[in-house]
Amino acid sequence: DTAVSQTPKYLVTQMGNDKSIKCEQNLGHDTMYWYKQDSKKFLKIMFSYNNKELIINETVPNRFSPKSPDKAHLNLHINSLELGDSAVYFCASSQGPGGPVDTQYFGPGTRLTVL
Amino acid sequence: AQSVAQPEDQVNVAEGNPLTVKCTYSVSGNPYLFWYVQYPNRGLQFLLKYITGDNLVKGSYGFEAEFNKSQTSFHLKKPSALVSDSALYFCAVLISGGYNKLIFGAGTRLAVHP
């Protein structure tokens, strides 16, 4: 049973296109996240949603728009893709804020390549 | 600013030898510290965390980490390395307070040689 799943695993597209990455978790968690891992493997949080409400937005360009239709899903839509968007995008989930024992569980990642 | 540092880009160890992957942190308040491992072309897997209590934390796959408040360190250790431990290891600190945000170190590549 996959706890946090993402689709697609690989995404290759042209500059200027619009693309979406989907994430689903079956852990019953309230909070979901998107992280970006760049070519140097550096990981940085982009967004976080708690119960479908945006709670973290780390100054990500407006071209990136997360959408959470329900607390088990957090999708990432990217408009007008640029070369610099090439990265691995990880989805994660956790029980939620308010307690120090919160452990985030990560999906397998989506490798986005913009040509 | 709250941050995590992993001073070594790469650690090389012979199979069967003990390994240590270093991590130091800078946070205000109590630190909540995590170790994750990333195998090639895979997602991050949770290894262990320190919240409070015993300074020695045991985790998955025989790994443990020692919290040292005076040295602001949280080094990852294993008594006997396996070739299959070769991967990228990330230390992270959890920033909490209305939301939970992980701040990651830059990662340390562990290479275990037969």
Tab-separated table of C-alpha atoms in Angstrom:
chain	number	residue	atom	x	y	z
A	1	ASP	CA	0.000	0.000	0.000
A	2	THR	CA	1.495	3.302	-1.111
A	3	ALA	CA	1.212	5.933	1.613
A	4	VAL	CA	1.999	9.035	-0.440
A	5	SER	CA	1.793	8.690	-4.204
A	6	GLN	CA	2.554	11.118	-6.998
A	7	THR	CA	1.829	11.123	-10.703
A	8	PRO	CA	3.531	11.287	-13.041
A	9	LYS	CA	6.950	10.002	-11.996
A	10	TYR	CA	8.636	11.721	-14.924
A	11	LEU	CA	7.471	14.769	-16.847
A	12	VAL	CA	9.292	16.187	-19.859
A	13	THR	CA	7.851	19.277	-21.493
A	14	GLN	CA	8.654	22.376	-23.481
A	15	MET	CA	9.184	25.867	-22.119
A	16	GLY	CA	5.966	27.841	-21.915
A	17	ASN	CA	3.710	24.840	-21.400
A	18	ASP	CA	1.366	24.328	-18.465
A	19	LYS	CA	1.566	21.093	-16.494
A	20	SER	CA	0.154	19.509	-13.344
A	21	ILE	CA	1.497	17.046	-10.817
A	22	LYS	CA	-0.899	15.085	-8.636
A	23	CYS	CA	-0.409	13.855	-5.095
A	24	GLU	CA	-2.527	11.607	-2.940
A	25	GLN	CA	-2.045	10.256	0.565
A	26	ASN	CA	-3.926	7.445	2.249
A	27	LEU	CA	-2.532	8.015	5.732
A	28	GLY	CA	-5.499	10.018	6.965
A	29	HIS	CA	-3.260	13.050	7.478
A	30	ASP	CA	-4.601	16.590	7.618
A	31	THR	CA	-1.560	18.375	6.202
A	32	MET	CA	0.184	18.079	2.860
A	33	TYR	CA	3.263	19.736	1.425
A	34	TRP	CA	5.155	20.376	-1.781
A	35	TYR	CA	8.953	20.482	-1.753
A	36	LYS	CA	11.350	21.235	-4.582
A	37	GLN	CA	14.726	19.493	-4.893
A	38	ASP	CA	17.081	21.272	-7.226
A	39	SER	CA	19.933	19.883	-9.279
A	40	LYS	CA	22.274	20.147	-6.284
A	41	LYS	CA	19.837	18.020	-4.250
A	42	PHE	CA	18.898	20.962	-2.042
A	43	LEU	CA	15.367	20.566	-0.630
A	44	LYS	CA	13.093	23.510	0.034
A	45	ILE	CA	9.471	23.724	1.031
A	46	MET	CA	7.121	25.436	-1.408
A	47	PHE	CA	3.621	25.087	-0.014
A	48	SER	CA	1.644	23.474	2.749
A	49	TYR	CA	-2.077	22.878	3.087
A	50	ASN	CA	-3.902	21.920	6.248
A	51	ASN	CA	-7.403	20.591	5.718
A	52	LYS	CA	-7.552	22.181	2.262
A	53	GLU	CA	-6.391	25.554	3.580
A	54	LEU	CA	-3.087	27.107	2.492
A	55	ILE	CA	-0.855	27.632	5.525
A	56	ILE	CA	2.629	27.955	4.018
A	57	ASN	CA	3.570	29.759	0.831
A	58	GLU	CA	7.309	30.215	0.574
A	59	THR	CA	7.458	33.084	-1.896
A	60	VAL	CA	7.007	30.783	-4.839
A	61	PRO	CA	6.292	32.474	-8.200
A	62	ASN	CA	2.629	32.934	-9.044
A	63	ARG	CA	3.067	30.510	-11.922
A	64	PHE	CA	2.886	27.768	-9.301
A	65	SER	CA	-0.608	27.144	-7.986
A	66	PRO	CA	-1.386	24.375	-5.542
A	67	LYS	CA	-4.907	23.031	-5.302
A	68	SER	CA	-6.341	20.818	-2.606
A	69	PRO	CA	-9.757	19.394	-3.526
A	70	ASP	CA	-9.840	17.443	-0.262
A	71	LYS	CA	-7.377	16.753	2.519
A	72	ALA	CA	-6.119	13.569	0.852
A	73	HIS	CA	-5.062	15.332	-2.340
A	74	LEU	CA	-2.727	18.196	-3.125
A	75	ASN	CA	-2.028	18.954	-6.756
A	76	LEU	CA	0.530	21.346	-8.158
A	77	HIS	CA	-0.181	23.251	-11.348
A	78	ILE	CA	2.614	25.131	-13.066
A	79	ASN	CA	1.934	27.713	-15.765
A	80	SER	CA	4.345	28.962	-18.400
A	81	LEU	CA	7.112	26.549	-17.503
A	82	GLU	CA	10.668	27.863	-17.472
A	83	LEU	CA	13.996	26.087	-17.718
A	84	GLY	CA	14.663	26.844	-14.046
A	85	ASP	CA	11.606	24.870	-13.030
A	86	SER	CA	13.438	21.660	-13.884
A	87	ALA	CA	13.735	19.810	-10.587
A	88	VAL	CA	12.333	16.936	-8.595
A	89	TYR	CA	9.111	17.834	-6.828
A	90	PHE	CA	8.205	15.922	-3.696
A	91	CYS	CA	4.839	15.742	-2.047
A	92	ALA	CA	4.640	14.955	1.660
A	93	SER	CA	1.988	14.597	4.319
A	94	SER	CA	1.771	14.689	8.097
A	95	GLN	CA	-0.824	14.750	10.824
A	96	GLY	CA	-0.638	18.493	11.036
A	97	PRO	CA	0.535	21.457	13.078
A	98	GLY	CA	0.014	21.930	16.747
A	99	GLY	CA	2.271	19.210	18.067
A	100	PRO	CA	6.018	18.569	18.017
A	101	VAL	CA	5.757	14.914	17.059
A	102	ASP	CA	4.682	15.658	13.528
A	103	THR	CA	6.563	13.462	11.070
A	104	GLN	CA	6.355	14.176	7.364
A	105	TYR	CA	6.161	11.236	4.965
A	106	PHE	CA	7.293	11.789	1.417
A	107	GLY	CA	6.130	10.581	-1.948
A	108	PRO	CA	8.496	9.111	-4.566
A	109	GLY	CA	8.959	12.419	-6.365
A	110	THR	CA	8.212	13.748	-9.839
A	111	ARG	CA	11.193	14.598	-12.007
A	112	LEU	CA	10.252	17.583	-14.169
A	113	THR	CA	12.459	18.411	-17.127
A	114	VAL	CA	11.761	21.589	-19.072
A	115	LEU	CA	13.360	21.744	-22.520
B	1	ALA	CA	17.613	32.361	11.392
B	2	GLN	CA	16.903	28.704	11.975
B	3	SER	CA	19.160	26.421	10.009
B	4	VAL	CA	20.800	23.046	9.718
B	5	ALA	CA	24.325	22.377	8.537
B	6	GLN	CA	25.810	19.182	7.224
B	7	PRO	CA	29.512	19.947	6.985
B	8	GLU	CA	30.460	16.984	4.803
B	9	ASP	CA	29.377	16.629	1.189
B	10	GLN	CA	30.454	13.006	1.184
B	11	VAL	CA	31.445	10.380	3.711
B	12	ASN	CA	33.329	7.262	2.643
B	13	VAL	CA	33.289	4.181	4.851
B	14	ALA	CA	34.403	0.579	4.438
B	15	GLU	CA	31.723	-2.041	4.894
B	16	GLY	CA	31.624	-3.293	8.455
B	17	ASN	CA	33.119	-0.117	9.898
B	18	PRO	CA	31.158	2.334	12.022
B	19	LEU	CA	29.797	5.391	10.258
B	20	THR	CA	28.951	8.905	11.359
B	21	VAL	CA	27.159	11.553	9.340
B	22	LYS	CA	27.381	14.956	10.979
B	23	CYS	CA	24.669	17.538	11.528
B	24	THR	CA	24.614	20.765	13.506
B	25	TYR	CA	21.664	23.030	14.015
B	26	SER	CA	20.795	26.576	14.923
B	27	VAL	CA	17.289	27.125	16.273
B	28	SER	CA	15.570	29.272	18.825
B	29	GLY	CA	13.711	27.252	21.395
B	30	ASN	CA	13.611	23.485	21.602
B	31	PRO	CA	14.939	21.707	18.536
B	32	TYR	CA	12.916	19.000	16.850
B	33	LEU	CA	15.398	17.134	14.663
B	34	PHE	CA	14.993	14.557	11.936
B	35	TRP	CA	17.059	12.342	9.673
B	36	TYR	CA	15.830	11.242	6.260
B	37	VAL	CA	17.520	9.020	3.671
B	38	GLN	CA	17.164	9.241	-0.098
B	39	TYR	CA	18.160	6.247	-2.177
B	40	PRO	CA	18.917	6.858	-5.884
B	41	ASN	CA	15.813	7.883	-7.826
B	42	ARG	CA	13.646	7.402	-4.766
B	43	GLY	CA	11.752	9.621	-2.366
B	44	LEU	CA	12.849	10.533	1.124
B	45	GLN	CA	12.423	7.922	3.802
B	46	PHE	CA	12.076	8.860	7.452
B	47	LEU	CA	14.840	7.353	9.615
B	48	LEU	CA	14.432	8.832	13.072
B	49	LYS	CA	13.640	11.952	15.053
B	50	TYR	CA	14.496	13.655	18.312
B	51	ILE	CA	11.708	15.435	20.159
B	52	THR	CA	12.649	15.190	23.816
B	53	GLY	CA	13.953	12.684	26.317
B	54	ASP	CA	16.912	10.360	25.767
B	55	ASN	CA	19.728	11.912	23.819
B	56	LEU	CA	20.320	8.670	21.909
B	57	VAL	CA	17.540	8.016	19.418
B	58	LYS	CA	17.210	4.705	17.613
B	59	GLY	CA	15.681	4.490	14.180
B	60	SER	CA	15.198	2.322	11.123
B	61	TYR	CA	17.782	0.014	9.525
B	62	GLY	CA	20.029	0.010	12.611
B	63	PHE	CA	20.674	3.750	12.548
B	64	GLU	CA	20.794	5.899	15.641
B	65	ALA	CA	21.484	9.544	16.320
B	66	GLU	CA	22.885	11.374	19.289
B	67	PHE	CA	21.463	14.710	20.340
B	68	ASN	CA	24.038	16.984	21.980
B	69	LYS	CA	22.580	20.234	23.213
B	70	SER	CA	25.874	21.843	24.231
B	71	GLN	CA	27.390	21.189	20.810
B	72	THR	CA	24.078	21.793	18.974
B	73	SER	CA	24.641	18.587	17.084
B	74	PHE	CA	22.562	15.610	15.994
B	75	HIS	CA	24.975	13.184	14.349
B	76	LEU	CA	23.709	10.050	12.643
B	77	LYS	CA	25.533	6.832	13.461
B	78	LYS	CA	25.580	3.149	12.699
B	79	PRO	CA	27.913	0.616	14.337
B	80	SER	CA	28.537	-1.436	11.190
B	81	ALA	CA	27.980	0.000	7.717
B	82	LEU	CA	26.484	-1.976	4.840
B	83	VAL	CA	27.017	-1.349	1.138
B	84	SER	CA	23.236	-0.958	0.895
B	85	ASP	CA	23.447	2.046	3.253
B	86	SER	CA	24.989	4.042	0.407
B	87	ALA	CA	22.575	6.926	-0.178
B	88	LEU	CA	21.994	10.626	0.398
B	89	TYR	CA	21.246	11.557	3.996
B	90	PHE	CA	19.416	14.693	5.064
B	91	CYS	CA	19.243	16.242	8.493
B	92	ALA	CA	16.297	18.539	9.132
B	93	VAL	CA	14.839	20.712	11.852
B	94	LEU	CA	11.107	21.157	12.310
B	95	ILE	CA	9.897	24.705	12.735
B	96	SER	CA	6.513	24.634	14.456
B	97	GLY	CA	3.958	27.124	15.644
B	98	GLY	CA	0.678	27.179	13.767
B	99	TYR	CA	2.323	25.276	10.942
B	100	ASN	CA	5.092	22.706	10.668
B	101	LYS	CA	7.926	23.340	8.269
B	102	LEU	CA	11.038	21.209	7.748
B	103	ILE	CA	14.279	23.039	7.111
B	104	PHE	CA	16.741	20.649	5.493
B	105	GLY	CA	20.505	20.536	5.468
B	106	ALA	CA	22.280	20.289	2.137
B	107	GLY	CA	22.612	16.520	2.391
B	108	THR	CA	25.576	14.181	2.814
B	109	ARG	CA	26.315	11.424	0.364
B	110	LEU	CA	27.354	8.225	2.137
B	111	ALA	CA	29.431	5.771	0.120
B	112	VAL	CA	30.065	2.396	1.714
B	113	HIS	CA	32.760	0.392	-0.062
B	114	PRO	CA	32.984	-3.406	0.010
